[in-house]
mmCIF file of C-alpha atoms in Angstrom:
data_model
loop_
_atom_site.group_PDB
_atom_site.id
_atom_site.type_symbol
_atom_site.label_atom_id
_atom_site.label_comp_id
_atom_site.label_asym_id
_atom_site.label_seq_id
_atom_site.Cartn_x
_atom_site.Cartn_y
_atom_site.Cartn_z
ATOM 1 C CA MET A 1 -21.706 -25.418 8.039
ATOM 2 C CA LYS A 2 -19.600 -22.401 6.712
ATOM 3 C CA ARG A 3 -22.416 -20.935 6.078
ATOM 4 C CA LEU A 4 -24.327 -21.473 8.971
ATOM 5 C CA SER A 5 -20.827 -20.760 11.356
ATOM 6 C CA LEU A 6 -20.912 -17.592 10.268
ATOM 7 C CA VAL A 7 -25.158 -15.912 10.184
ATOM 8 C CA ALA A 8 -24.663 -17.411 13.725
ATOM 9 C CA ALA A 9 -21.343 -15.356 14.376
ATOM 10 C CA ALA A 10 -23.435 -12.235 12.502
ATOM 11 C CA LEU A 11 -26.707 -13.106 15.612
ATOM 12 C CA VAL A 12 -23.822 -13.108 18.820
ATOM 13 C CA LEU A 13 -22.187 -9.839 17.063
ATOM 14 C CA LEU A 14 -25.643 -8.453 16.435
ATOM 15 C CA LEU A 15 -27.459 -9.720 19.559
ATOM 16 C CA GLY A 16 -23.956 -8.237 21.745
ATOM 17 C CA GLY A 17 -25.189 -5.157 21.037
ATOM 18 C CA THR A 18 -21.137 -4.561 19.656
ATOM 19 C CA THR A 19 -20.126 -1.826 16.933
ATOM 20 C CA THR A 20 -17.016 -3.134 15.952
ATOM 21 C CA VAL A 21 -17.206 -2.835 11.784
ATOM 22 C CA SER A 22 -13.331 -4.760 11.501
ATOM 23 C CA ALA A 23 -11.518 -7.357 13.421
ATOM 24 C CA VAL A 24 -8.731 -5.487 12.713
ATOM 25 C CA ASP A 25 -7.528 -4.231 16.486
ATOM 26 C CA SER A 26 -7.024 -0.028 17.403
ATOM 27 C CA ILE A 27 -4.876 2.127 18.174
ATOM 28 C CA THR A 28 -4.772 5.323 19.545
ATOM 29 C CA ALA A 29 -3.924 8.335 18.311
ATOM 30 C CA THR A 30 -0.721 8.514 20.088
ATOM 31 C CA ASP A 31 0.268 4.947 19.877
ATOM 32 C CA ALA A 32 -0.277 5.202 15.790
ATOM 33 C CA TYR A 33 2.739 8.418 16.248
ATOM 34 C CA ASN A 34 4.767 6.577 18.386
ATOM 35 C CA MET A 35 5.309 2.977 15.708
ATOM 36 C CA LEU A 36 6.273 6.805 13.581
ATOM 37 C CA ASP A 37 8.421 7.831 16.418
ATOM 38 C CA PRO A 38 12.775 6.789 15.797
ATOM 39 C CA GLU A 39 13.185 7.786 19.051
ATOM 40 C CA SER A 40 10.315 5.943 20.535
ATOM 41 C CA VAL A 41 10.246 2.345 22.407
ATOM 42 C CA THR A 42 7.887 0.795 19.986
ATOM 43 C CA TYR A 43 9.338 2.589 16.382
ATOM 44 C CA ASN A 44 8.568 0.447 14.173
ATOM 45 C CA GLN A 45 10.544 1.298 10.654
ATOM 46 C CA ASP A 46 7.005 0.245 7.857
ATOM 47 C CA ALA A 47 4.176 2.038 10.041
ATOM 48 C CA TYR A 48 3.054 4.010 7.436
ATOM 49 C CA ILE A 49 0.064 5.743 8.113
ATOM 50 C CA LEU A 50 -3.134 5.025 5.495
ATOM 51 C CA ASP A 51 -5.812 8.031 4.955
ATOM 52 C CA VAL A 52 -8.784 6.142 4.152
ATOM 53 C CA ARG A 53 -10.715 10.057 3.217
ATOM 54 C CA THR A 54 -10.920 12.557 0.649
ATOM 55 C CA PRO A 55 -8.412 14.419 -1.530
ATOM 56 C CA ALA A 56 -10.099 17.477 0.645
ATOM 57 C CA GLU A 57 -10.280 16.485 4.442
ATOM 58 C CA TRP A 58 -6.612 15.646 2.780
ATOM 59 C CA LYS A 59 -6.673 18.686 2.166
ATOM 60 C CA PHE A 60 -9.449 21.232 3.457
ATOM 61 C CA VAL A 61 -8.920 19.556 7.563
ATOM 62 C CA GLY A 62 -5.853 18.525 7.751
ATOM 63 C CA HIS A 63 -3.255 15.079 8.197
ATOM 64 C CA PRO A 64 -0.873 14.101 9.971
ATOM 65 C CA GLY A 65 2.953 15.322 9.252
ATOM 66 C CA LYS A 66 5.648 17.588 9.477
ATOM 67 C CA ALA A 67 3.888 21.251 11.411
ATOM 68 C CA ALA A 68 3.641 23.857 9.370
ATOM 69 C CA GLY A 69 6.617 26.370 10.147
ATOM 70 C CA THR A 70 8.983 23.449 13.194
ATOM 71 C CA SER A 71 10.438 20.425 13.398
ATOM 72 C CA SER A 72 7.326 18.872 14.979
ATOM 73 C CA GLY A 73 6.904 15.480 13.539
ATOM 74 C CA ASP A 74 8.739 15.841 10.636
ATOM 75 C CA PHE A 75 9.426 11.845 11.129
ATOM 76 C CA LEU A 76 6.078 11.356 9.985
ATOM 77 C CA GLU A 77 6.838 12.952 6.197
ATOM 78 C CA GLY A 78 6.755 9.778 3.192
ATOM 79 C CA LYS A 79 5.281 7.942 6.365
ATOM 80 C CA VAL A 80 1.238 9.545 5.835
ATOM 81 C CA LEU A 81 -0.122 8.810 2.670
ATOM 82 C CA ASN A 82 -3.906 8.908 1.153
ATOM 83 C CA ILE A 83 -5.866 6.879 -0.962
ATOM 84 C CA PRO A 84 -9.476 7.138 -0.532
ATOM 85 C CA PHE A 85 -11.601 4.094 0.193
ATOM 86 C CA TRP A 86 -15.359 6.013 -0.404
ATOM 87 C CA LEU A 87 -15.366 8.249 -2.068
ATOM 88 C CA TRP A 88 -18.428 10.669 -3.501
ATOM 89 C CA GLU A 89 -20.733 10.237 -5.383
ATOM 90 C CA TYR A 90 -23.546 12.863 -8.324
ATOM 91 C CA ALA A 91 -26.321 11.918 -7.921
ATOM 92 C CA PRO A 92 -28.754 13.810 -10.408
ATOM 93 C CA ASN A 93 -32.625 13.243 -9.089
ATOM 94 C CA ILE A 94 -31.865 15.352 -6.129
ATOM 95 C CA ASP A 95 -28.393 17.555 -7.414
ATOM 96 C CA GLU A 96 -26.200 16.560 -4.599
ATOM 97 C CA TYR A 97 -22.644 15.406 -3.513
ATOM 98 C CA VAL A 98 -23.620 12.582 -1.802
ATOM 99 C CA PHE A 99 -21.615 9.963 0.148
ATOM 100 C CA ARG A 100 -22.806 6.049 -0.766
ATOM 101 C CA ASP A 101 -20.320 2.515 0.072
ATOM 102 C CA ASN A 102 -19.825 3.758 -3.192
ATOM 103 C CA VAL A 103 -16.201 2.100 -3.190
ATOM 104 C CA ASN A 104 -13.313 3.501 -4.126
ATOM 105 C CA LYS A 105 -12.360 0.959 -7.083
ATOM 106 C CA PHE A 106 -9.313 1.271 -7.817
ATOM 107 C CA PHE A 107 -8.690 1.225 -3.947
ATOM 108 C CA PHE A 108 -7.338 -2.252 -3.133
ATOM 109 C CA PHE A 109 -5.187 -2.203 -6.554
ATOM 110 C CA PHE A 110 -3.527 1.726 -5.285
ATOM 111 C CA LEU A 111 -3.301 0.133 -1.898
ATOM 112 C CA ALA A 112 -0.525 -2.233 -3.016
ATOM 113 C CA ARG A 113 1.196 -0.223 -5.354
ATOM 114 C CA GLN A 114 1.978 1.856 -1.357
ATOM 115 C CA PHE A 115 3.186 -1.256 0.206
ATOM 116 C CA SER A 116 5.213 -3.573 0.990
ATOM 117 C CA PRO A 117 5.259 -6.587 2.052
ATOM 118 C CA GLY A 118 5.628 -6.915 6.195
ATOM 119 C CA ASP A 119 4.418 -3.341 5.982
ATOM 120 C CA THR A 120 2.666 -2.306 8.874
ATOM 121 C CA ILE A 121 -0.428 0.312 7.884
ATOM 122 C CA ILE A 122 -1.767 1.942 10.499
ATOM 123 C CA LEU A 123 -5.974 2.397 8.308
ATOM 124 C CA MET A 124 -7.407 6.679 10.016
ATOM 125 C CA CYS A 125 -10.585 8.386 8.827
ATOM 126 C CA LYS A 126 -12.052 11.187 10.091
ATOM 127 C CA SER A 127 -13.153 9.106 13.544
ATOM 128 C CA GLY A 128 -12.077 5.332 13.185
ATOM 129 C CA GLY A 129 -15.847 4.367 10.877
ATOM 130 C CA ARG A 130 -14.610 3.863 7.549
ATOM 131 C CA ALA A 131 -10.940 2.787 8.703
ATOM 132 C CA GLY A 132 -12.941 0.212 9.470
ATOM 133 C CA TYR A 133 -15.126 -0.884 6.681
ATOM 134 C CA ALA A 134 -11.821 -0.737 5.254
ATOM 135 C CA GLY A 135 -9.929 -2.644 7.604
ATOM 136 C CA ALA A 136 -12.837 -5.339 7.223
ATOM 137 C CA GLU A 137 -12.741 -5.317 3.633
ATOM 138 C CA LEU A 138 -8.541 -6.395 3.271
ATOM 139 C CA GLU A 139 -9.158 -9.011 5.616
ATOM 140 C CA ASN A 140 -13.140 -9.795 3.494
ATOM 141 C CA PRO A 141 -11.701 -13.702 2.045
ATOM 142 C CA SER A 142 -14.632 -13.065 -0.284
ATOM 143 C CA GLN A 143 -12.949 -10.018 -1.806
ATOM 144 C CA PRO A 144 -10.700 -11.787 -4.650
ATOM 145 C CA ALA A 145 -8.343 -8.615 -4.173
ATOM 146 C CA SER A 146 -7.827 -9.641 -0.164
ATOM 147 C CA LYS A 147 -7.073 -13.055 -1.469
ATOM 148 C CA ARG A 148 -3.919 -11.943 -3.461
ATOM 149 C CA LEU A 149 -3.053 -9.241 -0.794
ATOM 150 C CA GLU A 150 -2.677 -11.920 1.267
ATOM 151 C CA GLU A 151 -0.845 -14.698 -1.049
ATOM 152 C CA LEU A 152 1.876 -11.878 -2.012
ATOM 153 C CA GLY A 153 1.720 -10.989 2.056
ATOM 154 C CA TYR A 154 1.153 -8.099 3.135
ATOM 155 C CA TYR A 155 0.809 -6.649 5.527
ATOM 156 C CA GLU A 156 -0.339 -5.987 9.485
ATOM 157 C CA LEU A 157 -3.322 -3.608 9.657
ATOM 158 C CA TYR A 158 -3.744 -1.689 12.641
ATOM 159 C CA ASN A 159 -7.208 1.056 13.055
ATOM 160 C CA MET A 160 -6.622 4.064 14.748
ATOM 161 C CA ALA A 161 -9.607 4.609 17.038
ATOM 162 C CA GLY A 162 -10.871 8.506 16.801
ATOM 163 C CA GLY A 163 -9.577 8.858 13.466
ATOM 164 C CA PHE A 164 -7.929 11.782 12.554
ATOM 165 C CA GLU A 165 -10.904 14.480 14.535
ATOM 166 C CA ALA A 166 -12.795 12.201 17.235
ATOM 167 C CA VAL A 167 -11.895 13.379 20.466
ATOM 168 C CA GLU A 168 -9.668 10.472 21.425
ATOM 169 C CA GLY A 169 -8.292 11.883 17.568
ATOM 170 C CA TRP A 170 -4.715 12.682 16.029
ATOM 171 C CA LYS A 171 -5.611 16.656 15.780
ATOM 172 C CA PRO A 172 -7.649 16.513 19.596
ATOM 173 C CA SER A 173 -3.639 14.327 20.732
ATOM 174 C CA ALA A 174 -2.221 17.617 19.491
ATOM 175 C CA LEU A 175 -0.190 16.038 17.609
ATOM 176 C CA PRO A 176 1.537 17.518 14.829
ATOM 177 C CA TYR A 177 -0.565 18.012 10.557
ATOM 178 C CA ASN A 178 -0.559 19.889 7.980
ATOM 179 C CA LYS A 179 -2.484 20.767 5.110
ATOM 180 C CA ALA A 180 -0.031 20.225 2.587
ATOM 181 C CA ASP A 181 -0.964 18.658 -0.564
ATOM 182 C CA SER A 182 2.057 16.032 -0.855
ATOM 183 C CA GLY A 183 0.955 11.945 -0.548
ATOM 184 C CA ILE A 184 -3.063 13.615 -1.462
ATOM 185 C CA TRP A 185 -4.603 10.813 -3.821
ATOM 186 C CA LYS A 186 -4.691 11.326 -7.541
ATOM 187 C CA PRO A 187 -4.680 8.390 -9.654
ATOM 188 C CA SER A 188 -2.542 9.457 -12.055
ATOM 189 C CA ASN A 189 0.724 10.110 -8.549
ATOM 190 C CA GLN A 190 0.412 6.548 -7.037
ATOM 191 C CA ARG A 191 2.560 4.759 -9.000
ATOM 192 C CA GLY A 192 4.730 1.165 -8.428
ATOM 193 C CA ARG A 193 3.889 -2.565 -7.750
ATOM 194 C CA SER A 194 0.018 -3.850 -8.520
ATOM 195 C CA LEU A 195 -1.227 -7.359 -7.505
ATOM 196 C CA ARG A 196 -0.066 -9.304 -10.403
#
């Protein structure tokens, strides 16, 4: 019966023409900024932005943070982290790197080590797609790590609509960003709690 309900729900979504990837609520880049800004009425001291893009995107395209040479966005330092959800993979048959549904097998592990129960995590990627997929996996009751994180009482999730680069995203909204290495994902620099 449960399987039939899931199939019916999937059909409703498909036939309804929705493009929503996840049940995670979406917020704008400006809403995300205000959640992190101590001067805002919507400030949440336990809110963080989790950039699920690749480390190369973080470094070469930029990410939310203190704008270089200014004090704009000072409060973002330590509030924006990078843990890639999907990783590039070498395809020897075509001699290229490809971007497949190659989920970072350490994504859940590093997420649990970086955040505390009750934290608000705003997922961000280039335009909202990968963040949507990451949110769907974090809400997926069949995902063992997701079940464990739920048992531990972890996080409230949001997806930043427009991500970092789309029309309504962080960068086009003229919010502060930089290309610093601080916060970039490297397996050796992600320390803290574990799922155990």
